mmCIF file with all atom_site columns, C-alpha atoms in Angstrom:
data_model
loop_
_atom_site.group_PDB
_atom_site.id
_atom_site.type_symbol
_atom_site.label_atom_id
_atom_site.label_alt_id
_atom_site.label_comp_id
_atom_site.label_asym_id
_atom_site.label_entity_id
_atom_site.label_seq_id
_atom_site.pdbx_PDB_ins_code
_atom_site.Cartn_x
_atom_site.Cartn_y
_atom_site.Cartn_z
_atom_site.occupancy
_atom_site.B_iso_or_equiv
_atom_site.pdbx_formal_charge
_atom_site.auth_seq_id
_atom_site.auth_comp_id
_atom_site.auth_asym_id
_atom_site.auth_atom_id
_atom_site.pdbx_PDB_model_num
ATOM 1   C CA . ASN A 1 1   ? 0.000   0.000  0.000   1.00 64.00 ? 1   ASN A CA 1
ATOM 2   C CA . ALA A 1 2   ? 1.989   3.001  -1.289  1.00 78.00 ? 2   ALA A CA 1
ATOM 3   C CA . GLY A 1 3   ? -0.599  5.705  -0.454  1.00 94.00 ? 3   GLY A CA 1
ATOM 4   C CA . VAL A 1 4   ? -0.276  8.818  -2.636  1.00 97.00 ? 4   VAL A CA 1
ATOM 5   C CA . THR A 1 5   ? 2.692   8.779  -5.016  1.00 97.00 ? 5   THR A CA 1
ATOM 6   C CA . GLN A 1 6   ? 3.924   11.923 -6.762  1.00 97.00 ? 6   GLN A CA 1
ATOM 7   C CA . THR A 1 7   ? 6.511   12.111 -9.520  1.00 97.00 ? 7   THR A CA 1
ATOM 8   C CA . PRO A 1 8   ? 8.909   13.720 -10.100 1.00 97.00 ? 8   PRO A CA 1
ATOM 9   C CA . LYS A 1 9   ? 10.168  14.944 -6.716  1.00 96.00 ? 9   LYS A CA 1
ATOM 10  C CA . PHE A 1 10  ? 12.141  17.811 -8.259  1.00 97.00 ? 10  PHE A CA 1
ATOM 11  C CA . GLN A 1 11  ? 11.862  19.574 -11.618 1.00 97.00 ? 11  GLN A CA 1
ATOM 12  C CA . VAL A 1 12  ? 13.411  22.637 -13.254 1.00 97.00 ? 12  VAL A CA 1
ATOM 13  C CA . LEU A 1 13  ? 11.631  24.131 -16.261 1.00 97.00 ? 13  LEU A CA 1
ATOM 14  C CA . LYS A 1 14  ? 12.343  27.002 -18.568 1.00 98.00 ? 14  LYS A CA 1
ATOM 15  C CA . THR A 1 15  ? 9.671   29.645 -19.022 1.00 98.00 ? 15  THR A CA 1
ATOM 16  C CA . GLY A 1 16  ? 7.210   28.500 -21.679 1.00 97.00 ? 16  GLY A CA 1
ATOM 17  C CA . GLN A 1 17  ? 7.908   24.786 -21.348 1.00 97.00 ? 17  GLN A CA 1
ATOM 18  C CA . SER A 1 18  ? 5.114   22.343 -20.579 1.00 96.00 ? 18  SER A CA 1
ATOM 19  C CA . MET A 1 19  ? 5.081   19.388 -18.265 1.00 96.00 ? 19  MET A CA 1
ATOM 20  C CA . THR A 1 20  ? 2.819   17.039 -16.349 1.00 98.00 ? 20  THR A CA 1
ATOM 21  C CA . LEU A 1 21  ? 3.061   16.347 -12.640 1.00 98.00 ? 21  LEU A CA 1
ATOM 22  C CA . GLN A 1 22  ? 1.950   12.816 -11.924 1.00 98.00 ? 22  GLN A CA 1
ATOM 23  C CA . CYS A 1 23  ? -0.161  11.676 -8.979  1.00 98.00 ? 23  CYS A CA 1
ATOM 24  C CA . ALA A 1 24  ? -1.396  8.176  -8.251  1.00 98.00 ? 24  ALA A CA 1
ATOM 25  C CA . GLN A 1 25  ? -3.163  6.645  -5.253  1.00 97.00 ? 25  GLN A CA 1
ATOM 26  C CA . ASP A 1 26  ? -3.838  2.994  -4.508  1.00 95.00 ? 26  ASP A CA 1
ATOM 27  C CA . MET A 1 27  ? -6.456  3.444  -1.777  1.00 94.00 ? 27  MET A CA 1
ATOM 28  C CA . ASN A 1 28  ? -9.501  3.594  -4.094  1.00 93.00 ? 28  ASN A CA 1
ATOM 29  C CA . HIS A 1 29  ? -10.234 7.127  -2.901  1.00 93.00 ? 29  HIS A CA 1
ATOM 30  C CA . GLU A 1 30  ? -12.931 9.004  -4.780  1.00 93.00 ? 30  GLU A CA 1
ATOM 31  C CA . TYR A 1 31  ? -11.650 12.526 -3.989  1.00 93.00 ? 31  TYR A CA 1
ATOM 32  C CA . MET A 1 32  ? -8.314  13.846 -5.242  1.00 95.00 ? 32  MET A CA 1
ATOM 33  C CA . SER A 1 33  ? -6.869  17.354 -5.134  1.00 95.00 ? 33  SER A CA 1
ATOM 34  C CA . TRP A 1 34  ? -3.843  19.411 -6.141  1.00 97.00 ? 34  TRP A CA 1
ATOM 35  C CA . TYR A 1 35  ? -2.417  22.118 -3.883  1.00 96.00 ? 35  TYR A CA 1
ATOM 36  C CA . ARG A 1 36  ? 0.497   24.474 -4.202  1.00 97.00 ? 36  ARG A CA 1
ATOM 37  C CA . GLN A 1 37  ? 2.494   25.652 -1.205  1.00 96.00 ? 37  GLN A CA 1
ATOM 38  C CA . ASP A 1 38  ? 4.309   28.961 -1.140  1.00 93.00 ? 38  ASP A CA 1
ATOM 39  C CA . PRO A 1 39  ? 6.142   30.484 1.855   1.00 83.00 ? 39  PRO A CA 1
ATOM 40  C CA . GLY A 1 40  ? 3.744   32.164 4.276   1.00 75.00 ? 40  GLY A CA 1
ATOM 41  C CA . MET A 1 41  ? 0.704   31.205 2.191   1.00 78.00 ? 41  MET A CA 1
ATOM 42  C CA . GLY A 1 42  ? -0.201  27.804 3.517   1.00 85.00 ? 42  GLY A CA 1
ATOM 43  C CA . LEU A 1 43  ? -1.578  25.431 0.897   1.00 93.00 ? 43  LEU A CA 1
ATOM 44  C CA . ARG A 1 44  ? -3.877  26.706 -1.830  1.00 94.00 ? 44  ARG A CA 1
ATOM 45  C CA . LEU A 1 45  ? -6.217  24.506 -3.835  1.00 94.00 ? 45  LEU A CA 1
ATOM 46  C CA . ILE A 1 46  ? -5.570  24.394 -7.600  1.00 96.00 ? 46  ILE A CA 1
ATOM 47  C CA . HIS A 1 47  ? -8.015  21.780 -8.892  1.00 96.00 ? 47  HIS A CA 1
ATOM 48  C CA . TYR A 1 48  ? -9.928  18.923 -7.373  1.00 94.00 ? 48  TYR A CA 1
ATOM 49  C CA . SER A 1 49  ? -11.957 15.887 -8.436  1.00 94.00 ? 49  SER A CA 1
ATOM 50  C CA . VAL A 1 50  ? -14.761 13.994 -6.709  1.00 91.00 ? 50  VAL A CA 1
ATOM 51  C CA . GLY A 1 51  ? -14.558 11.014 -9.059  1.00 92.00 ? 51  GLY A CA 1
ATOM 52  C CA . ALA A 1 52  ? -13.383 9.765  -12.429 1.00 94.00 ? 52  ALA A CA 1
ATOM 53  C CA . GLY A 1 53  ? -14.491 12.141 -15.173 1.00 94.00 ? 53  GLY A CA 1
ATOM 54  C CA . ILE A 1 54  ? -15.362 14.955 -12.735 1.00 94.00 ? 54  ILE A CA 1
ATOM 55  C CA . THR A 1 55  ? -13.048 17.884 -12.037 1.00 95.00 ? 55  THR A CA 1
ATOM 56  C CA . ASP A 1 56  ? -13.513 21.414 -10.760 1.00 93.00 ? 56  ASP A CA 1
ATOM 57  C CA . GLN A 1 57  ? -11.452 24.518 -10.130 1.00 94.00 ? 57  GLN A CA 1
ATOM 58  C CA . GLY A 1 58  ? -10.050 25.513 -6.800  1.00 92.00 ? 58  GLY A CA 1
ATOM 59  C CA . GLU A 1 59  ? -8.724  28.823 -5.544  1.00 91.00 ? 59  GLU A CA 1
ATOM 60  C CA . VAL A 1 60  ? -5.789  29.246 -7.979  1.00 95.00 ? 60  VAL A CA 1
ATOM 61  C CA . PRO A 1 61  ? -6.569  27.293 -11.204 1.00 96.00 ? 61  PRO A CA 1
ATOM 62  C CA . ASN A 1 62  ? -5.097  29.632 -13.830 1.00 96.00 ? 62  ASN A CA 1
ATOM 63  C CA . GLY A 1 63  ? -2.231  28.109 -15.800 1.00 96.00 ? 63  GLY A CA 1
ATOM 64  C CA . TYR A 1 64  ? -3.068  24.533 -14.800 1.00 98.00 ? 64  TYR A CA 1
ATOM 65  C CA . ASN A 1 65  ? -5.177  21.794 -16.381 1.00 97.00 ? 65  ASN A CA 1
ATOM 66  C CA . VAL A 1 66  ? -6.321  18.487 -14.945 1.00 97.00 ? 66  VAL A CA 1
ATOM 67  C CA . SER A 1 67  ? -8.199  15.396 -16.031 1.00 96.00 ? 67  SER A CA 1
ATOM 68  C CA . ARG A 1 68  ? -9.374  12.301 -14.145 1.00 97.00 ? 68  ARG A CA 1
ATOM 69  C CA . SER A 1 69  ? -9.774  9.340  -16.483 1.00 97.00 ? 69  SER A CA 1
ATOM 70  C CA . THR A 1 70  ? -9.312  6.737  -13.734 1.00 97.00 ? 70  THR A CA 1
ATOM 71  C CA . THR A 1 71  ? -9.921  6.615  -9.986  1.00 96.00 ? 71  THR A CA 1
ATOM 72  C CA . GLU A 1 72  ? -6.214  6.096  -9.344  1.00 97.00 ? 72  GLU A CA 1
ATOM 73  C CA . ASP A 1 73  ? -4.594  8.907  -11.350 1.00 97.00 ? 73  ASP A CA 1
ATOM 74  C CA . PHE A 1 74  ? -4.942  12.689 -11.290 1.00 98.00 ? 74  PHE A CA 1
ATOM 75  C CA . PRO A 1 75  ? -2.222  14.410 -13.367 1.00 98.00 ? 75  PRO A CA 1
ATOM 76  C CA . LEU A 1 76  ? -1.639  18.165 -13.254 1.00 98.00 ? 76  LEU A CA 1
ATOM 77  C CA . ARG A 1 77  ? -0.540  19.836 -16.491 1.00 98.00 ? 77  ARG A CA 1
ATOM 78  C CA . LEU A 1 78  ? 1.332   23.083 -16.893 1.00 97.00 ? 78  LEU A CA 1
ATOM 79  C CA . LEU A 1 79  ? 0.852   24.127 -20.514 1.00 92.00 ? 79  LEU A CA 1
ATOM 80  C CA . SER A 1 80  ? 3.279   27.081 -20.550 1.00 97.00 ? 80  SER A CA 1
ATOM 81  C CA . ALA A 1 81  ? 5.305   27.388 -17.379 1.00 97.00 ? 81  ALA A CA 1
ATOM 82  C CA . ALA A 1 82  ? 5.836   30.814 -15.797 1.00 97.00 ? 82  ALA A CA 1
ATOM 83  C CA . PRO A 1 83  ? 8.185   31.853 -12.960 1.00 97.00 ? 83  PRO A CA 1
ATOM 84  C CA . SER A 1 84  ? 5.100   32.517 -10.811 1.00 96.00 ? 84  SER A CA 1
ATOM 85  C CA . GLN A 1 85  ? 4.463   28.774 -10.880 1.00 97.00 ? 85  GLN A CA 1
ATOM 86  C CA . THR A 1 86  ? 7.657   28.088 -8.944  1.00 97.00 ? 86  THR A CA 1
ATOM 87  C CA . SER A 1 87  ? 6.309   26.296 -5.886  1.00 97.00 ? 87  SER A CA 1
ATOM 88  C CA . VAL A 1 88  ? 5.936   22.988 -4.090  1.00 97.00 ? 88  VAL A CA 1
ATOM 89  C CA . TYR A 1 89  ? 2.986   20.991 -5.407  1.00 98.00 ? 89  TYR A CA 1
ATOM 90  C CA . PHE A 1 90  ? 1.090   18.447 -3.330  1.00 97.00 ? 90  PHE A CA 1
ATOM 91  C CA . CYS A 1 91  ? -1.440  15.887 -4.448  1.00 97.00 ? 91  CYS A CA 1
ATOM 92  C CA . ALA A 1 92  ? -3.915  14.494 -1.909  1.00 96.00 ? 92  ALA A CA 1
ATOM 93  C CA . SER A 1 93  ? -6.756  11.992 -1.795  1.00 95.00 ? 93  SER A CA 1
ATOM 94  C CA . THR A 1 94  ? -9.537  10.899 0.536   1.00 91.00 ? 94  THR A CA 1
ATOM 95  C CA . ARG A 1 95  ? -12.632 8.722  0.679   1.00 87.00 ? 95  ARG A CA 1
ATOM 96  C CA . GLN A 1 96  ? -15.988 10.338 0.060   1.00 78.00 ? 96  GLN A CA 1
ATOM 97  C CA . GLY A 1 97  ? -17.374 11.414 3.417   1.00 72.00 ? 97  GLY A CA 1
ATOM 98  C CA . ALA A 1 98  ? -14.031 11.221 5.223   1.00 72.00 ? 98  ALA A CA 1
ATOM 99  C CA . GLY A 1 99  ? -12.661 14.419 6.683   1.00 70.00 ? 99  GLY A CA 1
ATOM 100 C CA . GLY A 1 100 ? -8.926  14.198 6.232   1.00 83.00 ? 100 GLY A CA 1
ATOM 101 C CA . TYR A 1 101 ? -6.913  13.983 3.040   1.00 91.00 ? 101 TYR A CA 1
ATOM 102 C CA . THR A 1 102 ? -3.771  11.875 2.668   1.00 93.00 ? 102 THR A CA 1
ATOM 103 C CA . PHE A 1 103 ? -0.987  13.870 1.039   1.00 96.00 ? 103 PHE A CA 1
ATOM 104 C CA . GLY A 1 104 ? 1.866   12.845 -1.214  1.00 96.00 ? 104 GLY A CA 1
ATOM 105 C CA . SER A 1 105 ? 5.426   13.941 -0.479  1.00 96.00 ? 105 SER A CA 1
ATOM 106 C CA . GLY A 1 106 ? 5.348   16.756 -3.027  1.00 97.00 ? 106 GLY A CA 1
ATOM 107 C CA . THR A 1 107 ? 7.004   17.950 -6.235  1.00 97.00 ? 107 THR A CA 1
ATOM 108 C CA . ARG A 1 108 ? 9.359   20.917 -5.942  1.00 97.00 ? 108 ARG A CA 1
ATOM 109 C CA . LEU A 1 109 ? 9.108   22.884 -9.219  1.00 97.00 ? 109 LEU A CA 1
ATOM 110 C CA . THR A 1 110 ? 11.372  25.733 -10.246 1.00 97.00 ? 110 THR A CA 1
ATOM 111 C CA . VAL A 1 111 ? 10.628  27.777 -13.378 1.00 97.00 ? 111 VAL A CA 1
ATOM 112 C CA . VAL A 1 112 ? 13.545  29.872 -14.653 1.00 97.00 ? 112 VAL A CA 1
ATOM 113 C CA . GLY B 2 1   ? -8.286  34.006 -0.978  1.00 53.00 ? 1   GLY B CA 1
ATOM 114 C CA . GLN B 2 2   ? -7.388  32.481 2.384   1.00 53.00 ? 2   GLN B CA 1
ATOM 115 C CA . GLN B 2 3   ? -10.292 32.390 4.822   1.00 71.00 ? 3   GLN B CA 1
ATOM 116 C CA . LEU B 2 4   ? -8.620  30.790 7.835   1.00 89.00 ? 4   LEU B CA 1
ATOM 117 C CA . ASN B 2 5   ? -6.525  32.925 10.175  1.00 93.00 ? 5   ASN B CA 1
ATOM 118 C CA . GLN B 2 6   ? -4.044  30.888 12.160  1.00 95.00 ? 6   GLN B CA 1
ATOM 119 C CA . SER B 2 7   ? -2.028  32.169 15.102  1.00 95.00 ? 7   SER B CA 1
ATOM 120 C CA . PRO B 2 8   ? 0.640   32.478 16.176  1.00 96.00 ? 8   PRO B CA 1
ATOM 121 C CA . GLN B 2 9   ? 2.722   32.460 12.993  1.00 94.00 ? 9   GLN B CA 1
ATOM 122 C CA . SER B 2 10  ? 5.710   31.012 14.863  1.00 96.00 ? 10  SER B CA 1
ATOM 123 C CA . MET B 2 11  ? 6.612   29.754 18.326  1.00 96.00 ? 11  MET B CA 1
ATOM 124 C CA . PHE B 2 12  ? 9.950   29.136 20.025  1.00 96.00 ? 12  PHE B CA 1
ATOM 125 C CA . ILE B 2 13  ? 9.614   27.012 23.146  1.00 96.00 ? 13  ILE B CA 1
ATOM 126 C CA . GLN B 2 14  ? 11.681  24.898 25.514  1.00 97.00 ? 14  GLN B CA 1
ATOM 127 C CA . GLU B 2 15  ? 11.331  21.151 25.579  1.00 97.00 ? 15  GLU B CA 1
ATOM 128 C CA . GLY B 2 16  ? 8.686   20.163 28.117  1.00 97.00 ? 16  GLY B CA 1
ATOM 129 C CA . GLU B 2 17  ? 6.547   23.268 27.681  1.00 97.00 ? 17  GLU B CA 1
ATOM 130 C CA . ASP B 2 18  ? 2.929   23.163 26.560  1.00 97.00 ? 18  ASP B CA 1
ATOM 131 C CA . VAL B 2 19  ? 1.905   24.719 23.230  1.00 96.00 ? 19  VAL B CA 1
ATOM 132 C CA . SER B 2 20  ? -1.363  26.248 22.120  1.00 97.00 ? 20  SER B CA 1
ATOM 133 C CA . MET B 2 21  ? -2.335  27.490 18.662  1.00 97.00 ? 21  MET B CA 1
ATOM 134 C CA . ASN B 2 22  ? -5.674  28.456 17.181  1.00 96.00 ? 22  ASN B CA 1
ATOM 135 C CA . CYS B 2 23  ? -7.499  29.057 13.972  1.00 96.00 ? 23  CYS B CA 1
ATOM 136 C CA . THR B 2 24  ? -10.470 31.279 13.175  1.00 96.00 ? 24  THR B CA 1
ATOM 137 C CA . SER B 2 25  ? -12.649 31.616 10.109  1.00 93.00 ? 25  SER B CA 1
ATOM 138 C CA . SER B 2 26  ? -15.198 34.002 8.694   1.00 90.00 ? 26  SER B CA 1
ATOM 139 C CA . SER B 2 27  ? -17.078 30.977 7.360   1.00 87.00 ? 27  SER B CA 1
ATOM 140 C CA . ILE B 2 28  ? -18.670 27.985 9.066   1.00 89.00 ? 28  ILE B CA 1
ATOM 141 C CA . PHE B 2 29  ? -17.012 24.651 8.294   1.00 87.00 ? 29  PHE B CA 1
ATOM 142 C CA . ASN B 2 30  ? -18.491 21.215 8.877   1.00 86.00 ? 30  ASN B CA 1
ATOM 143 C CA . THR B 2 31  ? -15.111 19.616 9.528   1.00 88.00 ? 31  THR B CA 1
ATOM 144 C CA . TRP B 2 32  ? -11.940 21.014 11.067  1.00 91.00 ? 32  TRP B CA 1
ATOM 145 C CA . LEU B 2 33  ? -8.599  19.298 10.598  1.00 93.00 ? 33  LEU B CA 1
ATOM 146 C CA . TRP B 2 34  ? -5.149  19.754 12.069  1.00 96.00 ? 34  TRP B CA 1
ATOM 147 C CA . TYR B 2 35  ? -2.069  18.712 10.077  1.00 97.00 ? 35  TYR B CA 1
ATOM 148 C CA . LYS B 2 36  ? 1.666   18.645 10.790  1.00 97.00 ? 36  LYS B CA 1
ATOM 149 C CA . GLN B 2 37  ? 4.299   19.055 8.077   1.00 96.00 ? 37  GLN B CA 1
ATOM 150 C CA . ASP B 2 38  ? 7.918   17.987 8.480   1.00 95.00 ? 38  ASP B CA 1
ATOM 151 C CA . PRO B 2 39  ? 10.591  19.521 6.218   1.00 89.00 ? 39  PRO B CA 1
ATOM 152 C CA . GLY B 2 40  ? 10.506  18.091 2.702   1.00 89.00 ? 40  GLY B CA 1
ATOM 153 C CA . GLU B 2 41  ? 7.346   16.097 3.349   1.00 93.00 ? 41  GLU B CA 1
ATOM 154 C CA . GLY B 2 42  ? 3.634   16.444 2.782   1.00 95.00 ? 42  GLY B CA 1
ATOM 155 C CA . PRO B 2 43  ? 1.230   17.333 5.611   1.00 96.00 ? 43  PRO B CA 1
ATOM 156 C CA . VAL B 2 44  ? 0.161   14.480 7.864   1.00 96.00 ? 44  VAL B CA 1
ATOM 157 C CA . LEU B 2 45  ? -3.246  14.437 9.508   1.00 94.00 ? 45  LEU B CA 1
ATOM 158 C CA . LEU B 2 46  ? -3.124  14.756 13.313  1.00 96.00 ? 46  LEU B CA 1
ATOM 159 C CA . ILE B 2 47  ? -6.734  15.226 14.376  1.00 95.00 ? 47  ILE B CA 1
ATOM 160 C CA . ALA B 2 48  ? -10.101 15.513 12.614  1.00 92.00 ? 48  ALA B CA 1
ATOM 161 C CA . LEU B 2 49  ? -13.092 17.231 14.258  1.00 92.00 ? 49  LEU B CA 1
ATOM 162 C CA . TYR B 2 50  ? -16.612 16.689 12.994  1.00 88.00 ? 50  TYR B CA 1
ATOM 163 C CA . LYS B 2 51  ? -19.008 18.117 15.587  1.00 89.00 ? 51  LYS B CA 1
ATOM 164 C CA . ALA B 2 52  ? -19.332 21.612 17.055  1.00 90.00 ? 52  ALA B CA 1
ATOM 165 C CA . GLY B 2 53  ? -17.898 21.601 20.578  1.00 92.00 ? 53  GLY B CA 1
ATOM 166 C CA . GLU B 2 54  ? -16.089 18.285 20.015  1.00 91.00 ? 54  GLU B CA 1
ATOM 167 C CA . LEU B 2 55  ? -12.896 17.791 22.020  1.00 94.00 ? 55  LEU B CA 1
ATOM 168 C CA . THR B 2 56  ? -10.551 15.119 20.679  1.00 93.00 ? 56  THR B CA 1
ATOM 169 C CA . SER B 2 57  ? -7.160  13.864 21.859  1.00 95.00 ? 57  SER B CA 1
ATOM 170 C CA . ASN B 2 58  ? -4.365  12.027 20.078  1.00 93.00 ? 58  ASN B CA 1
ATOM 171 C CA . GLY B 2 59  ? -1.598  11.254 22.562  1.00 96.00 ? 59  GLY B CA 1
ATOM 172 C CA . ARG B 2 60  ? -0.164  14.574 23.752  1.00 97.00 ? 60  ARG B CA 1
ATOM 173 C CA . LEU B 2 61  ? -2.314  16.482 21.263  1.00 97.00 ? 61  LEU B CA 1
ATOM 174 C CA . THR B 2 62  ? -5.765  17.859 22.037  1.00 97.00 ? 62  THR B CA 1
ATOM 175 C CA . ALA B 2 63  ? -7.988  19.787 19.637  1.00 97.00 ? 63  ALA B CA 1
ATOM 176 C CA . GLN B 2 64  ? -11.421 21.326 19.950  1.00 96.00 ? 64  GLN B CA 1
ATOM 177 C CA . PHE B 2 65  ? -14.012 22.332 17.378  1.00 93.00 ? 65  PHE B CA 1
ATOM 178 C CA . GLY B 2 66  ? -15.577 25.648 18.371  1.00 92.00 ? 66  GLY B CA 1
ATOM 179 C CA . ILE B 2 67  ? -19.282 25.854 19.189  1.00 91.00 ? 67  ILE B CA 1
ATOM 180 C CA . THR B 2 68  ? -19.859 28.336 16.356  1.00 90.00 ? 68  THR B CA 1
ATOM 181 C CA . ARG B 2 69  ? -17.944 26.066 13.910  1.00 89.00 ? 69  ARG B CA 1
ATOM 182 C CA . LYS B 2 70  ? -15.825 29.082 13.015  1.00 91.00 ? 70  LYS B CA 1
ATOM 183 C CA . ASP B 2 71  ? -12.787 28.282 15.146  1.00 93.00 ? 71  ASP B CA 1
ATOM 184 C CA . SER B 2 72  ? -10.573 25.555 16.540  1.00 96.00 ? 72  SER B CA 1
ATOM 185 C CA . PHE B 2 73  ? -7.543  25.212 18.779  1.00 96.00 ? 73  PHE B CA 1
ATOM 186 C CA . LEU B 2 74  ? -4.731  22.677 19.061  1.00 98.00 ? 74  LEU B CA 1
ATOM 187 C CA . ASN B 2 75  ? -2.792  22.049 22.265  1.00 97.00 ? 75  ASN B CA 1
ATOM 188 C CA . ILE B 2 76  ? 0.426   20.060 22.565  1.00 97.00 ? 76  ILE B CA 1
ATOM 189 C CA . SER B 2 77  ? 1.444   19.053 26.068  1.00 97.00 ? 77  SER B CA 1
ATOM 190 C CA . ALA B 2 78  ? 4.990   18.416 27.286  1.00 97.00 ? 78  ALA B CA 1
ATOM 191 C CA . SER B 2 79  ? 6.642   19.244 23.957  1.00 97.00 ? 79  SER B CA 1
ATOM 192 C CA . ILE B 2 80  ? 9.559   17.162 22.673  1.00 96.00 ? 80  ILE B CA 1
ATOM 193 C CA . PRO B 2 81  ? 12.140  17.930 19.942  1.00 95.00 ? 81  PRO B CA 1
ATOM 194 C CA . SER B 2 82  ? 10.301  15.828 17.334  1.00 95.00 ? 82  SER B CA 1
ATOM 195 C CA . ASP B 2 83  ? 7.284   18.163 17.649  1.00 97.00 ? 83  ASP B CA 1
ATOM 196 C CA . VAL B 2 84  ? 9.244   20.629 15.486  1.00 97.00 ? 84  VAL B CA 1
ATOM 197 C CA . GLY B 2 85  ? 7.475   21.401 12.223  1.00 96.00 ? 85  GLY B CA 1
ATOM 198 C CA . ILE B 2 86  ? 4.705   23.425 10.656  1.00 96.00 ? 86  ILE B CA 1
ATOM 199 C CA . TYR B 2 87  ? 1.174   22.936 11.974  1.00 97.00 ? 87  TYR B CA 1
ATOM 200 C CA . PHE B 2 88  ? -1.782  23.734 9.728   1.00 96.00 ? 88  PHE B CA 1
ATOM 201 C CA . CYS B 2 89  ? -5.456  23.998 10.426  1.00 95.00 ? 89  CYS B CA 1
ATOM 202 C CA . ALA B 2 90  ? -7.860  23.252 7.589   1.00 93.00 ? 90  ALA B CA 1
ATOM 203 C CA . GLY B 2 91  ? -11.595 23.480 7.087   1.00 90.00 ? 91  GLY B CA 1
ATOM 204 C CA . SER B 2 92  ? -13.744 21.264 4.913   1.00 84.00 ? 92  SER B CA 1
ATOM 205 C CA . GLY B 2 93  ? -17.358 21.299 3.812   1.00 76.00 ? 93  GLY B CA 1
ATOM 206 C CA . ARG B 2 94  ? -18.260 24.975 4.089   1.00 63.00 ? 94  ARG B CA 1
ATOM 207 C CA . ALA B 2 95  ? -21.858 25.333 5.240   1.00 54.00 ? 95  ALA B CA 1
ATOM 208 C CA . GLY B 2 96  ? -24.233 26.613 2.592   1.00 49.00 ? 96  GLY B CA 1
ATOM 209 C CA . GLY B 2 97  ? -21.851 25.834 -0.245  1.00 49.00 ? 97  GLY B CA 1
ATOM 210 C CA . THR B 2 98  ? -20.812 22.951 -2.442  1.00 48.00 ? 98  THR B CA 1
ATOM 211 C CA . SER B 2 99  ? -17.294 22.744 -1.104  1.00 53.00 ? 99  SER B CA 1
ATOM 212 C CA . TYR B 2 100 ? -17.246 19.119 -0.004  1.00 60.00 ? 100 TYR B CA 1
ATOM 213 C CA . GLY B 2 101 ? -13.991 17.616 -1.204  1.00 68.00 ? 101 GLY B CA 1
ATOM 214 C CA . LYS B 2 102 ? -12.133 20.925 -0.843  1.00 82.00 ? 102 LYS B CA 1
ATOM 215 C CA . LEU B 2 103 ? -9.874  21.961 2.014   1.00 88.00 ? 103 LEU B CA 1
ATOM 216 C CA . THR B 2 104 ? -9.147  25.564 2.983   1.00 90.00 ? 104 THR B CA 1
ATOM 217 C CA . PHE B 2 105 ? -5.877  25.921 4.906   1.00 92.00 ? 105 PHE B CA 1
ATOM 218 C CA . GLY B 2 106 ? -4.584  28.387 7.440   1.00 92.00 ? 106 GLY B CA 1
ATOM 219 C CA . GLN B 2 107 ? -1.165  29.980 6.916   1.00 93.00 ? 107 GLN B CA 1
ATOM 220 C CA . GLY B 2 108 ? 0.531   27.610 9.358   1.00 94.00 ? 108 GLY B CA 1
ATOM 221 C CA . THR B 2 109 ? 2.325   27.874 12.719  1.00 96.00 ? 109 THR B CA 1
ATOM 222 C CA . ILE B 2 110 ? 6.060   27.160 12.688  1.00 96.00 ? 110 ILE B CA 1
ATOM 223 C CA . LEU B 2 111 ? 7.038   25.406 15.923  1.00 97.00 ? 111 LEU B CA 1
ATOM 224 C CA . THR B 2 112 ? 10.636  25.294 17.151  1.00 97.00 ? 112 THR B CA 1
ATOM 225 C CA . VAL B 2 113 ? 11.477  23.294 20.265  1.00 96.00 ? 113 VAL B CA 1
ATOM 226 C CA . HIS B 2 114 ? 14.785  23.934 22.030  1.00 93.00 ? 114 HIS B CA 1
ATOM 227 C CA . PRO B 2 115 ? 16.201  20.935 23.927  1.00 89.00 ? 115 PRO B CA 1
#
């Protein structure tokens, strides 16, 4: 039981490049979310999903796309990276009706 | 933007001291959560609160869900060096909205424990 797995752990991009941050969970959780963490800002919700085929925007969705084709996977896509997207990204999942999310260990992204 | 105000922003204490931190909101939440984050890791759930007025303990940790559902506190008794980290409050299921599945986080409290 691996929990929530995020890859890669570290990534450096040039401005304008695209990439996908991967997230997978093996707990059959219906809910999955992406957060970004910046110093002094706590964690802010980017996008979330309540089940396969269903996604919605969070607090800071601009510049990011998501899709949920399976229960297990919830990738986050940056179509054209900007320096403002330099951050630590966390994926999380939980069962429907449960209060607390289980978080992955994060992806540290730097855009230069 | 952020709707949870967490205080204090940082604390420097001696090993063995008790710690108290709190979180307030302008909105009512149906669930309050407390997380701890170690350096280089994701947040780990410490305590979940589901009912207004609920008081819940997890070892040396105690948390309470405010009667108005707009606030919560976390106490740590007899602190030890491994308590060092960032503590976050989070609210889920905002009353009157469709926010189930979404967490709103406080800014975090950075705890430093001196041996």
